Amino acid sequence: MSVSPDLPIGVFDSGVGGLTVVRALMERLPNEDILYFGDTARVPYGVKSVETISHYATQITEFLLERKVKLLIVACNTMAAVASQAIHDLSPVPVLDVIQAGTQGAVNTTLNKRVGVIGTLTTINSQAYVHTIQQADADIRIHSQACPLFVPLVEEGWLDHQVTRITAIEYLQPLLQHGIDSLVLGCTHYPLLSPLLQEVVGDKVQLVDSAITMAEQVESLLDETGMANPKTTAGEHHYFVTDVPQRFQAVGGRFLGRPLSNVHVVNW
Ligand code: DGL
């Protein structure tokens, strides 16, 4: 497969959450074309088995590779946690994922080497963050917490709601008792809760948003490999979803911070 700089970047997630990564990419790399895949018919992945998630991840990877992309970004922490190897094995183009990015962010941020990680049940049970962070710095102690209620609360739009605040206190209190100074938002939906989470953890704890680190990593990789898109016009963005584009457009617009167009339904 011949890969050229004018090909788009493929980004995928289980649903709308990965648009937080797309948003960071659009801000940092406005000339790049993006193909986004959101598996809105089968979301949430965070409560499914490793086998099921790997099967879905393989299908999405093949779909984007058939459309010719120069780089794949796994914007879903759950897929990155359990299907990363399967995706790498299939892909002739480089693959970046949000767990590598979140790990880099955590290593750069922590001063006292006590890091909290929050994510879906599958991500936390996989221990993927524990392994990658400790590989990067064996002195860092990691305290993890699954926060399964956050995804539905974000989808509901309860970003600054009393119920979300009480839920966050319940989930985060044990991590705070371990004296963490950094908290990795290990799920695509959580950056939407950043203001509320920051309030709950206080200003001594830094939130690590892997979307921002991801955009930095993509920029470096494209520059180093001579694969940055040379065009000077704005990038084109297309969104492929597996169900109900109306809902995708409403919720997705909120994630992206701007209205969504070019939404296509994929019938598998
Ligand atoms: N995209 C998933 C993640 O980042 C959250 C939503 C889901 O459970 O599918 O872990």
PDB file of C-alpha atoms and ligand atoms in Angstrom:
ATOM      1  CA  MET A   1       0.000   0.000   0.000  1.00  0.00           C
ATOM      2  CA  SER A   2       1.490   3.352  -0.981  1.00  0.00           C
ATOM      3  CA  VAL A   3       1.031   6.032   1.638  1.00  0.00           C
ATOM      4  CA  SER A   4       1.224   9.721   0.810  1.00  0.00           C
ATOM      5  CA  PRO A   5       1.002  12.911   2.913  1.00  0.00           C
ATOM      6  CA  ASP A   6      -2.279  13.991   1.325  1.00  0.00           C
ATOM      7  CA  LEU A   7      -4.157  10.962   2.683  1.00  0.00           C
ATOM      8  CA  PRO A   8      -6.486  11.506   5.639  1.00  0.00           C
ATOM      9  CA  ILE A   9      -5.896  10.474   9.236  1.00  0.00           C
ATOM     10  CA  GLY A  10      -8.237   7.711  10.436  1.00  0.00           C
ATOM     11  CA  VAL A  11      -9.608   8.137  13.949  1.00  0.00           C
ATOM     12  CA  PHE A  12     -11.904   5.672  15.628  1.00  0.00           C
ATOM     13  CA  ASP A  13     -13.922   5.204  18.752  1.00  0.00           C
ATOM     14  CA  SER A  14     -16.832   3.178  20.063  1.00  0.00           C
ATOM     15  CA  GLY A  15     -19.125   6.186  19.603  1.00  0.00           C
ATOM     16  CA  VAL A  16     -19.010   9.942  19.925  1.00  0.00           C
ATOM     17  CA  GLY A  17     -16.399  10.206  22.680  1.00  0.00           C
ATOM     18  CA  GLY A  18     -13.439  10.129  20.294  1.00  0.00           C
ATOM     19  CA  LEU A  19     -14.534  13.482  18.953  1.00  0.00           C
ATOM     20  CA  THR A  20     -12.660  15.002  21.902  1.00  0.00           C
ATOM     21  CA  VAL A  21      -9.515  13.714  20.141  1.00  0.00           C
ATOM     22  CA  VAL A  22     -10.741  15.006  16.753  1.00  0.00           C
ATOM     23  CA  ARG A  23     -11.277  18.417  18.304  1.00  0.00           C
ATOM     24  CA  ALA A  24      -7.704  18.524  19.623  1.00  0.00           C
ATOM     25  CA  LEU A  25      -6.433  17.399  16.185  1.00  0.00           C
ATOM     26  CA  MET A  26      -8.458  20.058  14.353  1.00  0.00           C
ATOM     27  CA  GLU A  27      -7.067  22.758  16.622  1.00  0.00           C
ATOM     28  CA  ARG A  28      -3.451  21.663  16.244  1.00  0.00           C
ATOM     29  CA  LEU A  29      -3.490  20.400  12.643  1.00  0.00           C
ATOM     30  CA  PRO A  30      -6.209  22.377  10.822  1.00  0.00           C
ATOM     31  CA  ASN A  31      -5.073  21.328   7.323  1.00  0.00           C
ATOM     32  CA  GLU A  32      -5.282  17.587   7.896  1.00  0.00           C
ATOM     33  CA  ASP A  33      -8.199  15.589   6.487  1.00  0.00           C
ATOM     34  CA  ILE A  34      -9.842  13.260   8.991  1.00  0.00           C
ATOM     35  CA  LEU A  35     -12.014  10.157   8.607  1.00  0.00           C
ATOM     36  CA  TYR A  36     -13.741   9.427  11.893  1.00  0.00           C
ATOM     37  CA  PHE A  37     -15.490   6.177  12.695  1.00  0.00           C
ATOM     38  CA  GLY A  38     -17.922   5.999  15.638  1.00  0.00           C
ATOM     39  CA  ASP A  39     -19.551   2.639  16.314  1.00  0.00           C
ATOM     40  CA  THR A  40     -22.767   4.212  17.598  1.00  0.00           C
ATOM     41  CA  ALA A  41     -24.812   1.021  17.064  1.00  0.00           C
ATOM     42  CA  ARG A  42     -22.660  -1.023  19.426  1.00  0.00           C
ATOM     43  CA  VAL A  43     -21.508   1.526  22.027  1.00  0.00           C
ATOM     44  CA  PRO A  44     -20.725   1.150  24.937  1.00  0.00           C
ATOM     45  CA  TYR A  45     -17.651  -1.041  24.582  1.00  0.00           C
ATOM     46  CA  GLY A  46     -16.485  -0.452  28.151  1.00  0.00           C
ATOM     47  CA  VAL A  47     -18.643  -3.235  29.587  1.00  0.00           C
ATOM     48  CA  LYS A  48     -18.044  -5.832  26.820  1.00  0.00           C
ATOM     49  CA  SER A  49     -15.667  -8.808  26.690  1.00  0.00           C
ATOM     50  CA  VAL A  50     -12.146  -8.649  25.300  1.00  0.00           C
ATOM     51  CA  GLU A  51     -13.127 -11.009  22.431  1.00  0.00           C
ATOM     52  CA  THR A  52     -16.075  -8.858  21.359  1.00  0.00           C
ATOM     53  CA  ILE A  53     -14.092  -5.621  21.532  1.00  0.00           C
ATOM     54  CA  SER A  54     -11.208  -7.143  19.529  1.00  0.00           C
ATOM     55  CA  HIS A  55     -13.640  -8.334  16.857  1.00  0.00           C
ATOM     56  CA  TYR A  56     -15.223  -4.865  16.553  1.00  0.00           C
ATOM     57  CA  ALA A  57     -11.818  -3.158  16.550  1.00  0.00           C
ATOM     58  CA  THR A  58     -10.649  -5.410  13.708  1.00  0.00           C
ATOM     59  CA  GLN A  59     -13.714  -4.570  11.604  1.00  0.00           C
ATOM     60  CA  ILE A  60     -13.248  -0.833  12.090  1.00  0.00           C
ATOM     61  CA  THR A  61      -9.526  -1.001  11.330  1.00  0.00           C
ATOM     62  CA  GLU A  62     -10.231  -2.837   8.055  1.00  0.00           C
ATOM     63  CA  PHE A  63     -12.939  -0.318   7.162  1.00  0.00           C
ATOM     64  CA  LEU A  64     -10.593   2.666   7.554  1.00  0.00           C
ATOM     65  CA  LEU A  65      -7.633   0.973   5.855  1.00  0.00           C
ATOM     66  CA  GLU A  66      -9.816   0.195   2.819  1.00  0.00           C
ATOM     67  CA  ARG A  67     -10.527   3.919   2.524  1.00  0.00           C
ATOM     68  CA  LYS A  68      -6.778   4.650   2.570  1.00  0.00           C
ATOM     69  CA  VAL A  69      -5.456   6.531   5.548  1.00  0.00           C
ATOM     70  CA  LYS A  70      -1.868   7.477   6.378  1.00  0.00           C
ATOM     71  CA  LEU A  71      -2.192   7.004  10.127  1.00  0.00           C
ATOM     72  CA  LEU A  72      -4.625   5.313  12.504  1.00  0.00           C
ATOM     73  CA  ILE A  73      -5.571   6.800  15.850  1.00  0.00           C
ATOM     74  CA  VAL A  74      -7.320   4.594  18.372  1.00  0.00           C
ATOM     75  CA  ALA A  75      -9.257   7.261  20.251  1.00  0.00           C
ATOM     76  CA  CYS A  76     -11.105   4.734  22.423  1.00  0.00           C
ATOM     77  CA  ASN A  77      -9.282   3.805  25.615  1.00  0.00           C
ATOM     78  CA  THR A  78     -11.204   0.554  25.901  1.00  0.00           C
ATOM     79  CA  MET A  79     -10.131  -0.620  22.416  1.00  0.00           C
ATOM     80  CA  ALA A  80      -6.588   0.572  23.047  1.00  0.00           C
ATOM     81  CA  ALA A  81      -6.557  -1.348  26.354  1.00  0.00           C
ATOM     82  CA  VAL A  82      -7.555  -4.743  24.990  1.00  0.00           C
ATOM     83  CA  ALA A  83      -7.267  -4.733  21.177  1.00  0.00           C
ATOM     84  CA  SER A  84      -4.141  -2.709  20.548  1.00  0.00           C
ATOM     85  CA  GLN A  85      -2.089  -5.714  19.388  1.00  0.00           C
ATOM     86  CA  ALA A  86      -4.804  -6.882  16.972  1.00  0.00           C
ATOM     87  CA  ILE A  87      -4.973  -3.397  15.423  1.00  0.00           C
ATOM     88  CA  HIS A  88      -1.174  -3.110  15.098  1.00  0.00           C
ATOM     89  CA  ASP A  89      -0.978  -6.568  13.499  1.00  0.00           C
ATOM     90  CA  LEU A  90      -3.451  -5.540  10.793  1.00  0.00           C
ATOM     91  CA  SER A  91      -2.145  -2.100   9.994  1.00  0.00           C
ATOM     92  CA  PRO A  92       0.540  -1.260   7.422  1.00  0.00           C
ATOM     93  CA  VAL A  93       0.378   2.401   8.556  1.00  0.00           C
ATOM     94  CA  PRO A  94       1.461   3.734  11.979  1.00  0.00           C
ATOM     95  CA  VAL A  95      -1.006   3.357  14.850  1.00  0.00           C
ATOM     96  CA  LEU A  96      -1.189   5.745  17.800  1.00  0.00           C
ATOM     97  CA  ASP A  97      -3.501   5.230  20.737  1.00  0.00           C
ATOM     98  CA  VAL A  98      -4.842   7.234  23.640  1.00  0.00           C
ATOM     99  CA  ILE A  99      -3.258   4.971  26.263  1.00  0.00           C
ATOM    100  CA  GLN A 100       0.256   5.719  24.978  1.00  0.00           C
ATOM    101  CA  ALA A 101      -0.711   9.390  24.870  1.00  0.00           C
ATOM    102  CA  GLY A 102      -2.238   9.372  28.375  1.00  0.00           C
ATOM    103  CA  THR A 103       0.834   7.570  29.690  1.00  0.00           C
ATOM    104  CA  GLN A 104       3.126  10.211  28.216  1.00  0.00           C
ATOM    105  CA  GLY A 105       0.917  12.925  29.720  1.00  0.00           C
ATOM    106  CA  ALA A 106       1.034  11.286  33.169  1.00  0.00           C
ATOM    107  CA  VAL A 107       4.813  10.832  33.132  1.00  0.00           C
ATOM    108  CA  ASN A 108       5.276  14.474  32.106  1.00  0.00           C
ATOM    109  CA  THR A 109       2.850  15.777  34.722  1.00  0.00           C
ATOM    110  CA  THR A 110       3.445  13.928  37.987  1.00  0.00           C
ATOM    111  CA  LEU A 111       5.948  15.331  40.461  1.00  0.00           C
ATOM    112  CA  ASN A 112       5.295  13.082  43.453  1.00  0.00           C
ATOM    113  CA  LYS A 113       4.995   9.953  41.247  1.00  0.00           C
ATOM    114  CA  ARG A 114       1.529   9.064  42.480  1.00  0.00           C
ATOM    115  CA  VAL A 115      -0.872   8.894  39.576  1.00  0.00           C
ATOM    116  CA  GLY A 116      -4.596   8.169  39.524  1.00  0.00           C
ATOM    117  CA  VAL A 117      -6.207   6.584  36.456  1.00  0.00           C
ATOM    118  CA  ILE A 118      -9.939   6.507  35.786  1.00  0.00           C
ATOM    119  CA  GLY A 119     -11.653   4.658  32.933  1.00  0.00           C
ATOM    120  CA  THR A 120     -14.294   2.118  31.963  1.00  0.00           C
ATOM    121  CA  LEU A 121     -14.501  -1.254  33.703  1.00  0.00           C
ATOM    122  CA  THR A 122     -12.759  -3.020  30.807  1.00  0.00           C
ATOM    123  CA  THR A 123      -9.932  -0.481  30.645  1.00  0.00           C
ATOM    124  CA  ILE A 124      -9.275  -0.591  34.383  1.00  0.00           C
ATOM    125  CA  ASN A 125      -9.569  -4.409  34.587  1.00  0.00           C
ATOM    126  CA  SER A 126      -7.068  -4.769  31.719  1.00  0.00           C
ATOM    127  CA  GLN A 127      -4.405  -2.931  33.784  1.00  0.00           C
ATOM    128  CA  ALA A 128      -3.188  -1.474  30.472  1.00  0.00           C
ATOM    129  CA  TYR A 129      -2.384   1.921  32.020  1.00  0.00           C
ATOM    130  CA  VAL A 130      -0.573   0.289  34.956  1.00  0.00           C
ATOM    131  CA  HIS A 131       1.671  -1.621  32.542  1.00  0.00           C
ATOM    132  CA  THR A 132       2.429   1.250  30.180  1.00  0.00           C
ATOM    133  CA  ILE A 133       3.020   3.835  32.919  1.00  0.00           C
ATOM    134  CA  GLN A 134       5.303   1.484  34.841  1.00  0.00           C
ATOM    135  CA  GLN A 135       7.188   0.652  31.673  1.00  0.00           C
ATOM    136  CA  ALA A 136       7.767   4.363  31.172  1.00  0.00           C
ATOM    137  CA  ASP A 137       8.733   5.005  34.805  1.00  0.00           C
ATOM    138  CA  ALA A 138       8.921   2.098  37.244  1.00  0.00           C
ATOM    139  CA  ASP A 139       8.899   4.470  40.255  1.00  0.00           C
ATOM    140  CA  ILE A 140       5.385   5.744  39.588  1.00  0.00           C
ATOM    141  CA  ARG A 141       2.659   4.295  41.798  1.00  0.00           C
ATOM    142  CA  ILE A 142      -0.684   3.985  40.062  1.00  0.00           C
ATOM    143  CA  HIS A 143      -4.088   3.985  41.714  1.00  0.00           C
ATOM    144  CA  SER A 144      -6.945   3.043  39.398  1.00  0.00           C
ATOM    145  CA  GLN A 145     -10.694   3.435  39.603  1.00  0.00           C
ATOM    146  CA  ALA A 146     -13.375   2.312  37.174  1.00  0.00           C
ATOM    147  CA  CYS A 147     -16.091   4.956  36.763  1.00  0.00           C
ATOM    148  CA  PRO A 148     -18.812   3.199  34.717  1.00  0.00           C
ATOM    149  CA  LEU A 149     -21.495   5.782  35.479  1.00  0.00           C
ATOM    150  CA  PHE A 150     -19.583   8.652  33.880  1.00  0.00           C
ATOM    151  CA  VAL A 151     -20.233   7.601  30.247  1.00  0.00           C
ATOM    152  CA  PRO A 152     -24.066   7.620  30.547  1.00  0.00           C
ATOM    153  CA  LEU A 153     -23.957  10.860  32.552  1.00  0.00           C
ATOM    154  CA  VAL A 154     -21.923  12.568  29.813  1.00  0.00           C
ATOM    155  CA  GLU A 155     -24.169  11.158  27.063  1.00  0.00           C
ATOM    156  CA  GLU A 156     -27.104  12.619  28.998  1.00  0.00           C
ATOM    157  CA  GLY A 157     -25.381  15.986  28.989  1.00  0.00           C
ATOM    158  CA  TRP A 158     -25.171  16.148  32.777  1.00  0.00           C
ATOM    159  CA  LEU A 159     -21.778  17.791  32.706  1.00  0.00           C
ATOM    160  CA  ASP A 160     -22.424  20.107  35.649  1.00  0.00           C
ATOM    161  CA  HIS A 161     -25.167  18.281  37.494  1.00  0.00           C
ATOM    162  CA  GLN A 162     -25.478  17.494  41.189  1.00  0.00           C
ATOM    163  CA  VAL A 163     -25.823  13.771  40.443  1.00  0.00           C
ATOM    164  CA  THR A 164     -22.552  13.809  38.477  1.00  0.00           C
ATOM    165  CA  ARG A 165     -20.794  15.714  41.270  1.00  0.00           C
ATOM    166  CA  ILE A 166     -21.912  13.219  43.951  1.00  0.00           C
ATOM    167  CA  THR A 167     -20.881  10.322  41.686  1.00  0.00           C
ATOM    168  CA  ALA A 168     -17.472  11.896  41.089  1.00  0.00           C
ATOM    169  CA  ILE A 169     -16.870  12.418  44.818  1.00  0.00           C
ATOM    170  CA  GLU A 170     -17.726   8.765  45.455  1.00  0.00           C
ATOM    171  CA  TYR A 171     -15.345   7.522  42.742  1.00  0.00           C
ATOM    172  CA  LEU A 172     -12.465   9.917  43.331  1.00  0.00           C
ATOM    173  CA  GLN A 173     -12.278  10.108  47.127  1.00  0.00           C
ATOM    174  CA  PRO A 174     -10.256   6.858  47.452  1.00  0.00           C
ATOM    175  CA  LEU A 175      -7.738   8.086  44.845  1.00  0.00           C
ATOM    176  CA  LEU A 176      -7.300  11.383  46.675  1.00  0.00           C
ATOM    177  CA  GLN A 177      -6.578   9.494  49.887  1.00  0.00           C
ATOM    178  CA  HIS A 178      -3.537   7.994  48.138  1.00  0.00           C
ATOM    179  CA  GLY A 179      -2.124  11.494  47.626  1.00  0.00           C
ATOM    180  CA  ILE A 180      -2.164  11.500  43.809  1.00  0.00           C
ATOM    181  CA  ASP A 181      -0.977  14.693  42.102  1.00  0.00           C
ATOM    182  CA  SER A 182      -2.145  13.733  38.574  1.00  0.00           C
ATOM    183  CA  LEU A 183      -5.330  12.104  37.339  1.00  0.00           C
ATOM    184  CA  VAL A 184      -5.399  10.478  33.897  1.00  0.00           C
ATOM    185  CA  LEU A 185      -8.785  10.821  32.194  1.00  0.00           C
ATOM    186  CA  GLY A 186      -8.602   7.327  30.712  1.00  0.00           C
ATOM    187  CA  CYS A 187     -11.848   7.435  28.739  1.00  0.00           C
ATOM    188  CA  THR A 188     -12.807   9.564  25.761  1.00  0.00           C
ATOM    189  CA  HIS A 189     -15.888  10.950  27.506  1.00  0.00           C
ATOM    190  CA  TYR A 190     -14.183  12.248  30.614  1.00  0.00           C
ATOM    191  CA  PRO A 191     -12.592  15.439  29.215  1.00  0.00           C
ATOM    192  CA  LEU A 192     -16.153  16.766  28.950  1.00  0.00           C
ATOM    193  CA  LEU A 193     -16.337  16.512  32.734  1.00  0.00           C
ATOM    194  CA  SER A 194     -13.015  18.305  33.282  1.00  0.00           C
ATOM    195  CA  PRO A 195     -14.400  21.441  35.013  1.00  0.00           C
ATOM    196  CA  LEU A 196     -16.459  19.371  37.454  1.00  0.00           C
ATOM    197  CA  LEU A 197     -13.667  16.826  38.059  1.00  0.00           C
ATOM    198  CA  GLN A 198     -11.163  19.616  38.680  1.00  0.00           C
ATOM    199  CA  GLU A 199     -13.496  21.066  41.297  1.00  0.00           C
ATOM    200  CA  VAL A 200     -13.832  17.683  43.001  1.00  0.00           C
ATOM    201  CA  VAL A 201     -10.089  16.854  43.062  1.00  0.00           C
ATOM    202  CA  GLY A 202      -8.953  20.393  43.922  1.00  0.00           C
ATOM    203  CA  ASP A 203      -6.193  22.473  42.389  1.00  0.00           C
ATOM    204  CA  LYS A 204      -3.313  20.329  43.725  1.00  0.00           C
ATOM    205  CA  VAL A 205      -4.239  17.539  41.320  1.00  0.00           C
ATOM    206  CA  GLN A 206      -3.592  18.001  37.590  1.00  0.00           C
ATOM    207  CA  LEU A 207      -5.968  16.401  35.094  1.00  0.00           C
ATOM    208  CA  VAL A 208      -4.236  14.588  32.218  1.00  0.00           C
ATOM    209  CA  ASP A 209      -6.294  14.785  29.024  1.00  0.00           C
ATOM    210  CA  SER A 210      -4.853  12.345  26.485  1.00  0.00           C
ATOM    211  CA  ALA A 211      -6.537  14.188  23.570  1.00  0.00           C
ATOM    212  CA  ILE A 212      -4.090  17.077  23.859  1.00  0.00           C
ATOM    213  CA  THR A 213      -1.022  14.842  24.196  1.00  0.00           C
ATOM    214  CA  MET A 214      -2.321  12.786  21.263  1.00  0.00           C
ATOM    215  CA  ALA A 215      -2.513  15.840  19.001  1.00  0.00           C
ATOM    216  CA  GLU A 216       1.083  16.730  19.955  1.00  0.00           C
ATOM    217  CA  GLN A 217       2.256  13.167  19.205  1.00  0.00           C
ATOM    218  CA  VAL A 218       0.483  13.167  15.821  1.00  0.00           C
ATOM    219  CA  GLU A 219       2.103  16.463  14.859  1.00  0.00           C
ATOM    220  CA  SER A 220       5.588  15.182  15.784  1.00  0.00           C
ATOM    221  CA  LEU A 221       5.082  11.882  13.954  1.00  0.00           C
ATOM    222  CA  LEU A 222       3.836  13.575  10.761  1.00  0.00           C
ATOM    223  CA  ASP A 223       6.710  16.059  10.831  1.00  0.00           C
ATOM    224  CA  GLU A 224       9.377  13.417  11.515  1.00  0.00           C
ATOM    225  CA  THR A 225       8.110  11.121   8.757  1.00  0.00           C
ATOM    226  CA  GLY A 226       7.460  13.864   6.176  1.00  0.00           C
ATOM    227  CA  MET A 227       3.777  12.931   6.179  1.00  0.00           C
ATOM    228  CA  ALA A 228       2.213  16.288   7.144  1.00  0.00           C
ATOM    229  CA  ASN A 229      -0.392  17.358   4.591  1.00  0.00           C
ATOM    230  CA  PRO A 230       1.223  20.108   2.469  1.00  0.00           C
ATOM    231  CA  LYS A 231      -2.074  21.745   1.472  1.00  0.00           C
ATOM    232  CA  THR A 232      -2.862  25.223   2.754  1.00  0.00           C
ATOM    233  CA  THR A 233      -6.650  24.931   2.727  1.00  0.00           C
ATOM    234  CA  ALA A 234      -8.736  23.702   5.681  1.00  0.00           C
ATOM    235  CA  GLY A 235      -8.925  19.934   6.205  1.00  0.00           C
ATOM    236  CA  GLU A 236     -12.024  17.953   5.252  1.00  0.00           C
ATOM    237  CA  HIS A 237     -13.713  15.882   7.927  1.00  0.00           C
ATOM    238  CA  HIS A 238     -15.996  12.912   7.353  1.00  0.00           C
ATOM    239  CA  TYR A 239     -17.805  10.968  10.057  1.00  0.00           C
ATOM    240  CA  PHE A 240     -18.917   7.346   9.654  1.00  0.00           C
ATOM    241  CA  VAL A 241     -21.377   5.948  12.177  1.00  0.00           C
ATOM    242  CA  THR A 242     -23.223   2.653  12.480  1.00  0.00           C
ATOM    243  CA  ASP A 243     -26.543   4.054  13.709  1.00  0.00           C
ATOM    244  CA  VAL A 244     -28.793   7.130  14.092  1.00  0.00           C
ATOM    245  CA  PRO A 245     -26.852  10.062  12.665  1.00  0.00           C
ATOM    246  CA  GLN A 246     -29.330  12.564  14.166  1.00  0.00           C
ATOM    247  CA  ARG A 247     -28.323  11.663  17.697  1.00  0.00           C
ATOM    248  CA  PHE A 248     -24.689  11.553  16.638  1.00  0.00           C
ATOM    249  CA  GLN A 249     -24.979  15.062  15.280  1.00  0.00           C
ATOM    250  CA  ALA A 250     -26.582  16.461  18.440  1.00  0.00           C
ATOM    251  CA  VAL A 251     -24.316  14.806  20.989  1.00  0.00           C
ATOM    252  CA  GLY A 252     -21.313  14.925  18.647  1.00  0.00           C
ATOM    253  CA  GLY A 253     -21.672  18.662  18.121  1.00  0.00           C
ATOM    254  CA  ARG A 254     -21.312  19.093  21.867  1.00  0.00           C
ATOM    255  CA  PHE A 255     -18.172  16.948  21.966  1.00  0.00           C
ATOM    256  CA  LEU A 256     -16.648  18.745  19.024  1.00  0.00           C
ATOM    257  CA  GLY A 257     -17.686  22.209  20.101  1.00  0.00           C
ATOM    258  CA  ARG A 258     -19.075  22.968  16.614  1.00  0.00           C
ATOM    259  CA  PRO A 259     -21.841  21.633  14.326  1.00  0.00           C
ATOM    260  CA  LEU A 260     -21.157  18.349  12.519  1.00  0.00           C
ATOM    261  CA  SER A 261     -21.604  17.822   8.791  1.00  0.00           C
ATOM    262  CA  ASN A 262     -20.534  15.024   6.391  1.00  0.00           C
ATOM    263  CA  VAL A 263     -22.061  12.268   8.535  1.00  0.00           C
ATOM    264  CA  HIS A 264     -22.441   8.903   6.743  1.00  0.00           C
ATOM    265  CA  VAL A 265     -24.245   5.810   7.998  1.00  0.00           C
ATOM    266  CA  VAL A 266     -22.449   2.498   7.537  1.00  0.00           C
ATOM    267  CA  ASN A 267     -24.746  -0.525   7.193  1.00  0.00           C
ATOM    268  CA  TRP A 268     -22.879  -3.632   8.265  1.00  0.00           C
TER     269      TRP A 268
HETATM  270  N1  DGL B   1     -14.789   5.185  24.153  1.00  0.00           N
HETATM  271  C1  DGL B   1     -14.806   4.483  25.419  1.00  0.00           C
HETATM  272  C2  DGL B   1     -13.465   4.684  26.112  1.00  0.00           C
HETATM  273  O1  DGL B   1     -12.717   5.610  25.830  1.00  0.00           O
HETATM  274  C3  DGL B   1     -15.939   4.946  26.310  1.00  0.00           C
HETATM  275  C4  DGL B   1     -17.309   4.576  25.807  1.00  0.00           C
HETATM  276  C5  DGL B   1     -17.562   3.088  25.763  1.00  0.00           C
HETATM  277  O2  DGL B   1     -17.683   2.443  26.821  1.00  0.00           O
HETATM  278  O3  DGL B   1     -17.659   2.582  24.654  1.00  0.00           O
HETATM  279  O4  DGL B   1     -13.117   3.895  26.948  1.00  0.00           O
END
